[in-house]
Coordinates of C-alpha atoms and ligand atoms in Angstrom, one line a residue:
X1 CA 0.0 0.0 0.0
X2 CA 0.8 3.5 -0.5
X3 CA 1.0 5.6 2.4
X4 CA 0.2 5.1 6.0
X5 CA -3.0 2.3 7.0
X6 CA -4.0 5.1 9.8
X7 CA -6.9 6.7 8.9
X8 CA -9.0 8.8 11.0
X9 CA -12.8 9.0 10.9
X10 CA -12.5 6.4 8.2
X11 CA -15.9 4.7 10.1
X12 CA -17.8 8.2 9.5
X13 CA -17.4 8.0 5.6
X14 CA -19.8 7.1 3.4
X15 CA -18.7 3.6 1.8
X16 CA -18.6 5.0 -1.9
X17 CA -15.8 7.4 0.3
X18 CA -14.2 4.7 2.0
X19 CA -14.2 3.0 -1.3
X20 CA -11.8 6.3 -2.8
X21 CA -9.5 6.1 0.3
X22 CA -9.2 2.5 -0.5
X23 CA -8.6 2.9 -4.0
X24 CA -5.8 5.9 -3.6
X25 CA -3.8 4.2 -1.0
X26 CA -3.8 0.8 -3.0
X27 CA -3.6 1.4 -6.5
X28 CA -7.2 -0.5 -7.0
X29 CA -8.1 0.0 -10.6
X30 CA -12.0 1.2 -11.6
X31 CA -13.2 -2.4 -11.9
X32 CA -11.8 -3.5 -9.2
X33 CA -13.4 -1.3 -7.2
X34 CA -16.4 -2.1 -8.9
X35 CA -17.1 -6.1 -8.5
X36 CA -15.9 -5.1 -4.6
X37 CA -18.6 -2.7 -4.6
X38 CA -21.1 -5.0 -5.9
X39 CA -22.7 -6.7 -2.8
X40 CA -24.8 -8.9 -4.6
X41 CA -28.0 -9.6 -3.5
X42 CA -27.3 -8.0 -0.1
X43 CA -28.4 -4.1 -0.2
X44 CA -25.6 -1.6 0.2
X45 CA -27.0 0.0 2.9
X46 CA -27.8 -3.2 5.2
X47 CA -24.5 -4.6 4.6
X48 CA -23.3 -0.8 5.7
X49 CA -24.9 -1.7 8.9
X50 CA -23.9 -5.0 9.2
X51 CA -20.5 -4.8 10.0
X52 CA -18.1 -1.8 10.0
X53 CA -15.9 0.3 7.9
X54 CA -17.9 -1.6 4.7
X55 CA -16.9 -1.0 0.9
X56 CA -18.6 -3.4 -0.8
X57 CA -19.0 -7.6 -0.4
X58 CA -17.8 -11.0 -2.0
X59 CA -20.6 -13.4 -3.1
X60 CA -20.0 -17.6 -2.6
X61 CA -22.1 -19.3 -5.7
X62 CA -25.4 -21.2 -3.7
X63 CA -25.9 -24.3 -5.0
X64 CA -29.1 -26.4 -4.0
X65 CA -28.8 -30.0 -2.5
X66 CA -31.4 -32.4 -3.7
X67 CA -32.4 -35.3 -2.2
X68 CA -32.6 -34.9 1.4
X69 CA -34.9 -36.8 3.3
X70 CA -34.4 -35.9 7.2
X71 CA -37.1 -37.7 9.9
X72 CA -39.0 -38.5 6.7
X73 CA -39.4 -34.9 5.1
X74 CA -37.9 -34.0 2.2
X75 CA -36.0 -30.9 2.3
X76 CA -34.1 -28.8 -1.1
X77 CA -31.2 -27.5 0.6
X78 CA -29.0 -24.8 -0.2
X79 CA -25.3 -24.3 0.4
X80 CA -23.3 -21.7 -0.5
X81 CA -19.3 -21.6 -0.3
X82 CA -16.2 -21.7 -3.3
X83 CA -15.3 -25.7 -3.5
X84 CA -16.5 -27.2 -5.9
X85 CA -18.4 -30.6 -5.7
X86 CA -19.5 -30.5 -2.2
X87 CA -22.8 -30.1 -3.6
X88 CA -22.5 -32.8 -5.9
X89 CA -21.5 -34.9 -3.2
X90 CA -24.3 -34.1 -0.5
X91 CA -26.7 -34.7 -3.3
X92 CA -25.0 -38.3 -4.2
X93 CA -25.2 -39.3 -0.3
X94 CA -28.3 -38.1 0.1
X95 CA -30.0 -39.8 -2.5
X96 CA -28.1 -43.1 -1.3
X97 CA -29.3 -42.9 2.1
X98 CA -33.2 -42.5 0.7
X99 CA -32.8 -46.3 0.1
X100 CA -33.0 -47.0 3.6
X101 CA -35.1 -44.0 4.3
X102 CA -32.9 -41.5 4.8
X103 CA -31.6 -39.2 7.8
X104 CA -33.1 -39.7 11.4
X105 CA -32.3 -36.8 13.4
X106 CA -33.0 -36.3 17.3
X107 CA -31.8 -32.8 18.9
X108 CA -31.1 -32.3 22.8
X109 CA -32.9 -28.6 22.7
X110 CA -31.2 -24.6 22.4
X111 CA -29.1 -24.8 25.8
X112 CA -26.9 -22.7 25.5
X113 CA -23.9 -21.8 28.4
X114 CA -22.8 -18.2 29.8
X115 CA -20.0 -18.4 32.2
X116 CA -19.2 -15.7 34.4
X117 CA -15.3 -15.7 35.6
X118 CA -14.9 -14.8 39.1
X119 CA -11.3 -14.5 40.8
X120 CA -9.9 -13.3 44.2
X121 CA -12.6 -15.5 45.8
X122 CA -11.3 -16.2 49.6
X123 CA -13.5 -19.3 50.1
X124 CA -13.8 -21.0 46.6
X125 CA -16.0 -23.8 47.6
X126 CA -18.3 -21.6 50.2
X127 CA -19.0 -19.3 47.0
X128 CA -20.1 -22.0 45.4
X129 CA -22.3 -23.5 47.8
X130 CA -24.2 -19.8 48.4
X131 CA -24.4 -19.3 44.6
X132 CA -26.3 -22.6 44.1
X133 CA -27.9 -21.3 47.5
X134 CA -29.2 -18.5 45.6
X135 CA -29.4 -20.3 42.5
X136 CA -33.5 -18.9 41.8
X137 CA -32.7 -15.2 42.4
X138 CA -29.7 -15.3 39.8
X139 CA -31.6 -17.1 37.8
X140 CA -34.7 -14.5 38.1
X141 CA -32.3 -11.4 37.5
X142 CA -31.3 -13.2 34.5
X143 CA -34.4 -13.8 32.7
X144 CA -35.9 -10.1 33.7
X145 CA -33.3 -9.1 31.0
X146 CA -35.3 -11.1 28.1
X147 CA -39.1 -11.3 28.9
X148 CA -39.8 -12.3 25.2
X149 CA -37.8 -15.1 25.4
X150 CA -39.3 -15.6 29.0
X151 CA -42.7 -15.4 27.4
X152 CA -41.7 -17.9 24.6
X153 CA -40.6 -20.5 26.8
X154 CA -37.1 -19.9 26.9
X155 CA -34.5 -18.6 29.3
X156 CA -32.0 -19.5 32.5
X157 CA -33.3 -22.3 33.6
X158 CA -30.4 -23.6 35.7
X159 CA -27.2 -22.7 37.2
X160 CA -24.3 -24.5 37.3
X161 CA -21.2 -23.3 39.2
X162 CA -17.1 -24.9 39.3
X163 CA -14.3 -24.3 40.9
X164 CA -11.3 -24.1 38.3
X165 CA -7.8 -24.6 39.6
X166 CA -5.7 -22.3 37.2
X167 CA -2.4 -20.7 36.6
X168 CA -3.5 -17.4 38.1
X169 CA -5.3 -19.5 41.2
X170 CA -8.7 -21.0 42.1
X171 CA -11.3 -19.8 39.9
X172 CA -15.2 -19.8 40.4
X173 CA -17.3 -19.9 37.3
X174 CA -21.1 -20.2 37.1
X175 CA -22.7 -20.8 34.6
X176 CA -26.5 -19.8 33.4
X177 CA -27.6 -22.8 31.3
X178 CA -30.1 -20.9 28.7
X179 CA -32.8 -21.9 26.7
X180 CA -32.5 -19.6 23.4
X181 CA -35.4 -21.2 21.8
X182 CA -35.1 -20.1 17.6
X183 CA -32.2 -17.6 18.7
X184 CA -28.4 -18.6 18.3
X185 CA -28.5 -16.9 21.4
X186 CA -25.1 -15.6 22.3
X187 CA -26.4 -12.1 22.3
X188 CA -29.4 -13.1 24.8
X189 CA -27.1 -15.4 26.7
X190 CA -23.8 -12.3 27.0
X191 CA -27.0 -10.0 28.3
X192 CA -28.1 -12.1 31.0
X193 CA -24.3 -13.1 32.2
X194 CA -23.7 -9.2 32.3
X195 CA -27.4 -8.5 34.5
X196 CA -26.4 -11.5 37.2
X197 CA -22.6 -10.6 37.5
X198 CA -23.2 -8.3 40.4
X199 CA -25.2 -9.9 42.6
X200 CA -22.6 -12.8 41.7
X201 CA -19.5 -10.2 43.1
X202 CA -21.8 -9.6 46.2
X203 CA -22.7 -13.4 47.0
X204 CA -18.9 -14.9 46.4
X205 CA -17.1 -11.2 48.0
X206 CA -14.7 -12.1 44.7
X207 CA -14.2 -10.1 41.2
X208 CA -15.5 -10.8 38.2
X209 CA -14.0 -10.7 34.8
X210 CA -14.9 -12.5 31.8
X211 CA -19.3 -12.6 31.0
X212 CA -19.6 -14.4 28.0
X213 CA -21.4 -17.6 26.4
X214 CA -19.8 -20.3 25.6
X215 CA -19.2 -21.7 22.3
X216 CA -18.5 -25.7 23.4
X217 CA -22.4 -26.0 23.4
X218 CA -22.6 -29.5 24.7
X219 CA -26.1 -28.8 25.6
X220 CA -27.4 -28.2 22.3
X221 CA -25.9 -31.5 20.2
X222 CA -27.6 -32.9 17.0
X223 CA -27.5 -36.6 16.6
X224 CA -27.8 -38.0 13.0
X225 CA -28.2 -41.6 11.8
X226 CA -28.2 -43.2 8.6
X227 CA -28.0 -46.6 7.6
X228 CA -26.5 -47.0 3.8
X229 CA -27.5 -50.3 1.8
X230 CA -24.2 -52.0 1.0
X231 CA -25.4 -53.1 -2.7
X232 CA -26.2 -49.5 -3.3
X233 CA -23.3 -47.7 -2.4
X234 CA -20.5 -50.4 -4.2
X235 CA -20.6 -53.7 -2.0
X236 CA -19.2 -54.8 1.1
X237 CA -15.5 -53.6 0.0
X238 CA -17.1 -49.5 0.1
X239 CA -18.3 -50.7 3.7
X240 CA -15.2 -52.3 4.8
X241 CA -12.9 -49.5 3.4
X242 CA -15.5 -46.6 5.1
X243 CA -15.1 -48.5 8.3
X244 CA -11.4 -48.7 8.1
X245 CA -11.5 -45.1 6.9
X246 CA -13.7 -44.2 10.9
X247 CA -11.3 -46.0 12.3
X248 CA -7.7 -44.3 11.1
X249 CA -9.6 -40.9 11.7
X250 CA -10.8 -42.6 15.6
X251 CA -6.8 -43.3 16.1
X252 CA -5.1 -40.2 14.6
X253 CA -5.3 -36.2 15.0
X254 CA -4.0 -35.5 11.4
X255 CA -6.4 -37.8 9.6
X256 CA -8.9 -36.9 12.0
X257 CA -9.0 -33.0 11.3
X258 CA -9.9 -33.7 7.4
X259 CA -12.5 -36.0 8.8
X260 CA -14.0 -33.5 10.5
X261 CA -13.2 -30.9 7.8
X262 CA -15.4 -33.0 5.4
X263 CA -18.1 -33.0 7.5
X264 CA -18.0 -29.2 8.2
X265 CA -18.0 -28.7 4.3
X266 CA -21.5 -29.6 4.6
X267 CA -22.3 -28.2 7.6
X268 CA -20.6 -24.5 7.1
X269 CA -21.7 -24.3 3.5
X270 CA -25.5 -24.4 4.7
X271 CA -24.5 -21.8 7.5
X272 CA -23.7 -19.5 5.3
X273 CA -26.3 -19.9 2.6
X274 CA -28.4 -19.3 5.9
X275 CA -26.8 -16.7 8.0
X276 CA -25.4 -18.5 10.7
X277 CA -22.4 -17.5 12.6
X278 CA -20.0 -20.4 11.6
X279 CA -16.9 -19.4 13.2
X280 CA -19.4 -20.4 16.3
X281 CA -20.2 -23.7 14.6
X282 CA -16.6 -24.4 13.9
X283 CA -15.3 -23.7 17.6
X284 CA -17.9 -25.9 18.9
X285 CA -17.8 -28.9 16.5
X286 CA -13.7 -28.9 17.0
X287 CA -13.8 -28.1 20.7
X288 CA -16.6 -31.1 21.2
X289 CA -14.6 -33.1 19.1
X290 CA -11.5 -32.9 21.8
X291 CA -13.8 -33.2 25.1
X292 CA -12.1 -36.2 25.6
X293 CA -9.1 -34.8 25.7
X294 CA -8.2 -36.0 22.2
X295 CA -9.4 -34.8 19.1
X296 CA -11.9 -37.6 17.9
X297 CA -14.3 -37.9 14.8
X298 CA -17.6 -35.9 14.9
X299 CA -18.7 -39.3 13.4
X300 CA -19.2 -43.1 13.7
X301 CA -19.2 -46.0 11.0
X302 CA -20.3 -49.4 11.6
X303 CA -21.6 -52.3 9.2
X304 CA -24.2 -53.9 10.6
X305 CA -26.2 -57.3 10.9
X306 CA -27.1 -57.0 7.1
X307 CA -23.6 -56.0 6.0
X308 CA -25.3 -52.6 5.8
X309 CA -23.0 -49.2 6.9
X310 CA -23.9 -47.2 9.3
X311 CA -22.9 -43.9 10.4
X312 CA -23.7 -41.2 13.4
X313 CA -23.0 -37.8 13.8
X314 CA -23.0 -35.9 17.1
X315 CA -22.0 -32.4 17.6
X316 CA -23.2 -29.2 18.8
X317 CA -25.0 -27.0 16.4
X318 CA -25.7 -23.5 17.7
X319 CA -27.7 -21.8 15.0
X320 CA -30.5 -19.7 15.2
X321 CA -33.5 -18.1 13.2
X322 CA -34.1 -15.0 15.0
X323 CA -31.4 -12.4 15.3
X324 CA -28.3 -12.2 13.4
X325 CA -27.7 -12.2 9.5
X326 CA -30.4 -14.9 9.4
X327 CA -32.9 -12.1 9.7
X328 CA -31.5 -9.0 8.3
X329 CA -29.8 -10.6 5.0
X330 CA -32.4 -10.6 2.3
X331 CA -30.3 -13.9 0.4
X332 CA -30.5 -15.2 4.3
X333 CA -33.9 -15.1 4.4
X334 CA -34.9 -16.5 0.9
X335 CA -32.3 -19.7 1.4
X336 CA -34.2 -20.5 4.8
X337 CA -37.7 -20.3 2.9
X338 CA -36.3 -22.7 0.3
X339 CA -35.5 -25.2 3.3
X340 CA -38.6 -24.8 4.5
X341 CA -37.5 -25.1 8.1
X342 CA -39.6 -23.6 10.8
X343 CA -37.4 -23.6 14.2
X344 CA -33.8 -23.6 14.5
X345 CA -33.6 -27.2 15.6
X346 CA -35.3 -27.8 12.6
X347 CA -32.9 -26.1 10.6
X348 CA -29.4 -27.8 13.0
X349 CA -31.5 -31.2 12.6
X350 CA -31.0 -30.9 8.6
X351 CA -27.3 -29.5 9.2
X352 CA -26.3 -32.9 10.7
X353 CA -28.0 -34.8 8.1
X354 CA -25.7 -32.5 5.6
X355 CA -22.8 -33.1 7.9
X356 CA -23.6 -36.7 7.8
X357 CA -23.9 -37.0 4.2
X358 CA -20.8 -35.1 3.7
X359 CA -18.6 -37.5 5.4
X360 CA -20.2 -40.5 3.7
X361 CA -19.4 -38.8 0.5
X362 CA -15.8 -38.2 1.3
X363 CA -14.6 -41.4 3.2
X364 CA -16.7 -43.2 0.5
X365 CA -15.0 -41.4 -2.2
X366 CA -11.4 -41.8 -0.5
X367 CA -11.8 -45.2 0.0
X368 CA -12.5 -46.3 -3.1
X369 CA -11.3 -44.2 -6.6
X370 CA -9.7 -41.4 -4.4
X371 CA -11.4 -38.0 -4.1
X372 CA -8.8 -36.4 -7.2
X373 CA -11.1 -37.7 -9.8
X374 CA -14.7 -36.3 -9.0
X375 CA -13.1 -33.2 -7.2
X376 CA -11.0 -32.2 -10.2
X377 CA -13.4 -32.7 -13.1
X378 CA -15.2 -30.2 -11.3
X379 CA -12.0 -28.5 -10.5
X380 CA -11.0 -28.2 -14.3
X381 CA -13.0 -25.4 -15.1
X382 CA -11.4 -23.0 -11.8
X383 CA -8.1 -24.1 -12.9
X384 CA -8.8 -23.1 -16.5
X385 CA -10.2 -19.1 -15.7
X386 CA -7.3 -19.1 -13.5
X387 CA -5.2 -19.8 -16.7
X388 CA -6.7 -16.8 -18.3
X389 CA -9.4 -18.7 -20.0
X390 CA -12.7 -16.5 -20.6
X391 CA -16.5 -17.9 -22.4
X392 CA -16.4 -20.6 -24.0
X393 CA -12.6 -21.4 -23.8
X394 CA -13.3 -22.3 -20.3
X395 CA -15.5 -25.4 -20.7
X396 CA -13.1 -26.2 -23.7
X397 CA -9.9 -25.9 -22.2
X398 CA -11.3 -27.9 -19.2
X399 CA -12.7 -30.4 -21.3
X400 CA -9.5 -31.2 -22.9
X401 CA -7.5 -31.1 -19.6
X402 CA -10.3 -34.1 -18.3
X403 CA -9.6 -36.1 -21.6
X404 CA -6.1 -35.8 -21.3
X405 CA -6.1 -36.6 -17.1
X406 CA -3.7 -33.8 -16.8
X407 CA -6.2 -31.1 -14.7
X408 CA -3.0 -29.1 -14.4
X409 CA -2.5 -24.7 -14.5
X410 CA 0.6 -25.2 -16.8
X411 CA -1.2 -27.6 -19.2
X412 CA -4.3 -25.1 -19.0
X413 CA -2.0 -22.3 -19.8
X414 CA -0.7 -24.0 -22.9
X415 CA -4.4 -24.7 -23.9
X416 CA -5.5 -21.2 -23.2
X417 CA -2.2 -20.0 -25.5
X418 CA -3.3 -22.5 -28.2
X419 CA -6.8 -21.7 -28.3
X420 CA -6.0 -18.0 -28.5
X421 CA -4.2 -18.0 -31.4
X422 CA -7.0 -19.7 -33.5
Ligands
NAD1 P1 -30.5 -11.5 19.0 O1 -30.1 -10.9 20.3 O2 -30.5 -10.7 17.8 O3 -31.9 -12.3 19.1 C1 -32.3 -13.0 20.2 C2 -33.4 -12.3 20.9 O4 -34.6 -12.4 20.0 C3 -33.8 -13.1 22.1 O5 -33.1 -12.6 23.2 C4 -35.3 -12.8 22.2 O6 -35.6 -11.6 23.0 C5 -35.8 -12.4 20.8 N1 -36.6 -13.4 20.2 C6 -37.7 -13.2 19.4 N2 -38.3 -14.3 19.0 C7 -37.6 -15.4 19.5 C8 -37.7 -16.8 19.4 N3 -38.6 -17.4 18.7 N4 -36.7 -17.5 20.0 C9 -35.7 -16.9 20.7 N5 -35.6 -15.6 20.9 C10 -36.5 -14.8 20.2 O7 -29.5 -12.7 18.6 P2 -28.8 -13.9 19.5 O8 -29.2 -15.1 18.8 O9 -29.0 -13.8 20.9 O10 -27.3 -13.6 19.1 C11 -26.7 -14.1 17.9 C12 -25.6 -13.1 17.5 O11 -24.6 -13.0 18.4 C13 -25.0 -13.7 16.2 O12 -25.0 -12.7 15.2 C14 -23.5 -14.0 16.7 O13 -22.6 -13.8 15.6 C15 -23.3 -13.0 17.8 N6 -22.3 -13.2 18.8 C16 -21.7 -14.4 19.0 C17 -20.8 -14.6 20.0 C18 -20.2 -16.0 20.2 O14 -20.6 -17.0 19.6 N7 -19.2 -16.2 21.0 C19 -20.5 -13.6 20.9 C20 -21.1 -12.3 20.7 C21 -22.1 -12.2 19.7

């Protein structure tokens, strides 16, 4: 950049402004700033009050997942994000698991956790004993703070309180264990842990710190089943090698994370298509995924009596239909109405199922052909824009590259040169 990245009362600008200060200090040309400008089908002015210091937006392609039957519904579901044939590959699962009737999905309820951190407590375990003591009129200060979610059936409903041994000494932590009913909640749950912290200094005579939810939302899992018919997903060598697949993931971190990665391709992408806050979903899926103290698969894979596979899926899913992007953004709004879904465990019930399928798709894929031959005939066509093909030389070049089994930038290059000179 040219120039210094300090910029005062760079928030107070308009964001056509903020877009000029942009442009001068980096050199961006006219069109640059133009498709960063374009926020798609997000309005200027609500993505301006979105977030802050706003110039413009980026747009993932939505694709729509077909398929899906979850507890015997059907469900078109949409999922937005950049890697190509995750969508493909949901829709493929999905419609392999209809065989045996699909997804069966059971949810524990919207509990979520807000811990309050209290420190310089004299008598650790006496402050916890008069917190529980008091445990109805903390629990009454914190649901005066949200009387709609009070009169919706929500709110604290129970209080939990440790004592944590730490680096900086004993540490007493309660926690208000919140029903957030359609809301994510973190805003409703932060609130509440705020209102009670206080009365919570006064009962245990210590300080308090830290007022936040937590994002390990063990309270609100998702558990997913399906049972895949050997015949139709490639015999019992796809089951054996899906199994054995579960079980390098069960015994080791590294193949573990892109076990878990392939399920959160499903998961995320649907997050975003609907507005959810996925760096939430990711901390909790990964974070529930080490509660053990090793980092374990989000799922299970068995074969059965009949030969048949099948897998499980539990992890938290903290998502919401009230509050956040999944009201205010308009594209939000219109994925939500095309999955129908009506609560928000209705909507983390068809997550897992995604999740689920996901995984199938990958370990199903890995164990048998490899994932580099789907993945990169979808790939072809990215690799051949990013050679600087453009119209119809893209689907050309990427053609050829497919026939040729070399999906490769130089060989797309040479194409791209080629076809330009004819
Ligand atoms: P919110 O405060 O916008 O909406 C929740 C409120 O909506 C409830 O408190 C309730 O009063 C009302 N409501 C109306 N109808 C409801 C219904 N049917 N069910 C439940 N509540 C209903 O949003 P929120 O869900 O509390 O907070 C989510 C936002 O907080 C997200 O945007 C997230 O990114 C952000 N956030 C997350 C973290 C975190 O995860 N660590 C921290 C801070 C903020």
């Amino acid at each position: 950049m040219q120039g210094s990245s300090e910029v005062p009362g760079f928030y107070k600008l308009p964001m056509e402004e903020r877009m000029n200060v942009v442009k001068k200090l980096t050199g961006l040309s006219e069109e640059e700033a133009r498709s960063l400008a374009n926020t798609g089908g997000l309005p200027s002015d609500v993505a301006d009050r979105m977030i802050e210091n706003v110039v413009g937006g980026i747009a993932f392609p939505m694709g729509i997942a077909v398929n899906f039957k979850v507890n015997g519904r059907d469900y078109l579901v949409p999922m937005a994000l950049e890697e190509p044939s995750v969508v493909a590959a949901a829709s493929n699962a999905a419609k392999m698991a209809r065989v045996k009737g699909g997804f069966s999905v059971t949810n524990t309820g919207p509990v979520m956790i807000g811990q309050i951190q209290v420190v310089e407590v004299k008598d650790p375990q006496g402050a916890r004993t008069r917190l529980l003591e008091r445990k109805a009129e903390i629990l009454k200060k914190a649901n005066d703070q949200d009387p709609m979610l009070v009169s919706l059936g929500g709110g604290a409903k129970d209080l939990n309180v440790k004592v944590l041994a730490t680096i900086k000494g004993p540490m007493v932590v309660p926690e208000l264990i919140v029903n957030t009913g359609d809301a994510m909640g973190a805003n409703a749950v932060n609130t509440m842990a705020e209102a009670v912290a206080p009365m919570v200094e006064e009962i245990t005579g210590g300080r308090v710190f830290l007022r936040i939810i937590s994002n390990l939302a063990d309270r609100r899992l998702v558990r997913a089943t399906a049972v895949f018919d050997r015949d139709a997903i490639g015999g019992e060598d796809t089951v054996d090698g899906i199994v054995y697949a579960y079980a390098f993931a069960d015994a080791d971190p590294y193949r573990c994370a892109t076990h878990n990665k392939g399920i959160m391709n499903g998961v995320i992408a649907v997050a975003i298509a609907c507005g959810q806050d996925i760096r939430a979903l990711e901390a909790g899926a990964h974070s529930y995924a080490s509660r053990t103290g090793k980092y374990k698969p989000l799922t299970t894979w068995e074969k059965d009596a009949n030969g048949d596979l099948v897998g499980r899926l539990e992890m938290p899913m903290a998502v919401g239909l009230v509050g956040g992007a999944a009201k205010t953004h308009p594209v939000a709004r219109a994925a939500i109405k095309i999955l129908g879904v009506k609560t928000a465990t209705e909507l983390a019930e068809v997550m897992a199922a995604v999740g689920l399928a996901q995984n199938f798709a990958a370990l199903r894929a890995l164990a048998t052909e490899g994932i580099q031959r789907g993945h990169m005939k979808l790939h072809a066509r990215n690799i051949a824009v990013s050679a600087g093909a453009t119209g119809k030389m893209i689907d050309l070049v990427a053609q050829k590259m497919v026939e040729e089994k070399k999906i490769r930038f130089d060989r797309a290059k040479e194409l791209v040169e080629d076809l330009s000179k004819k």
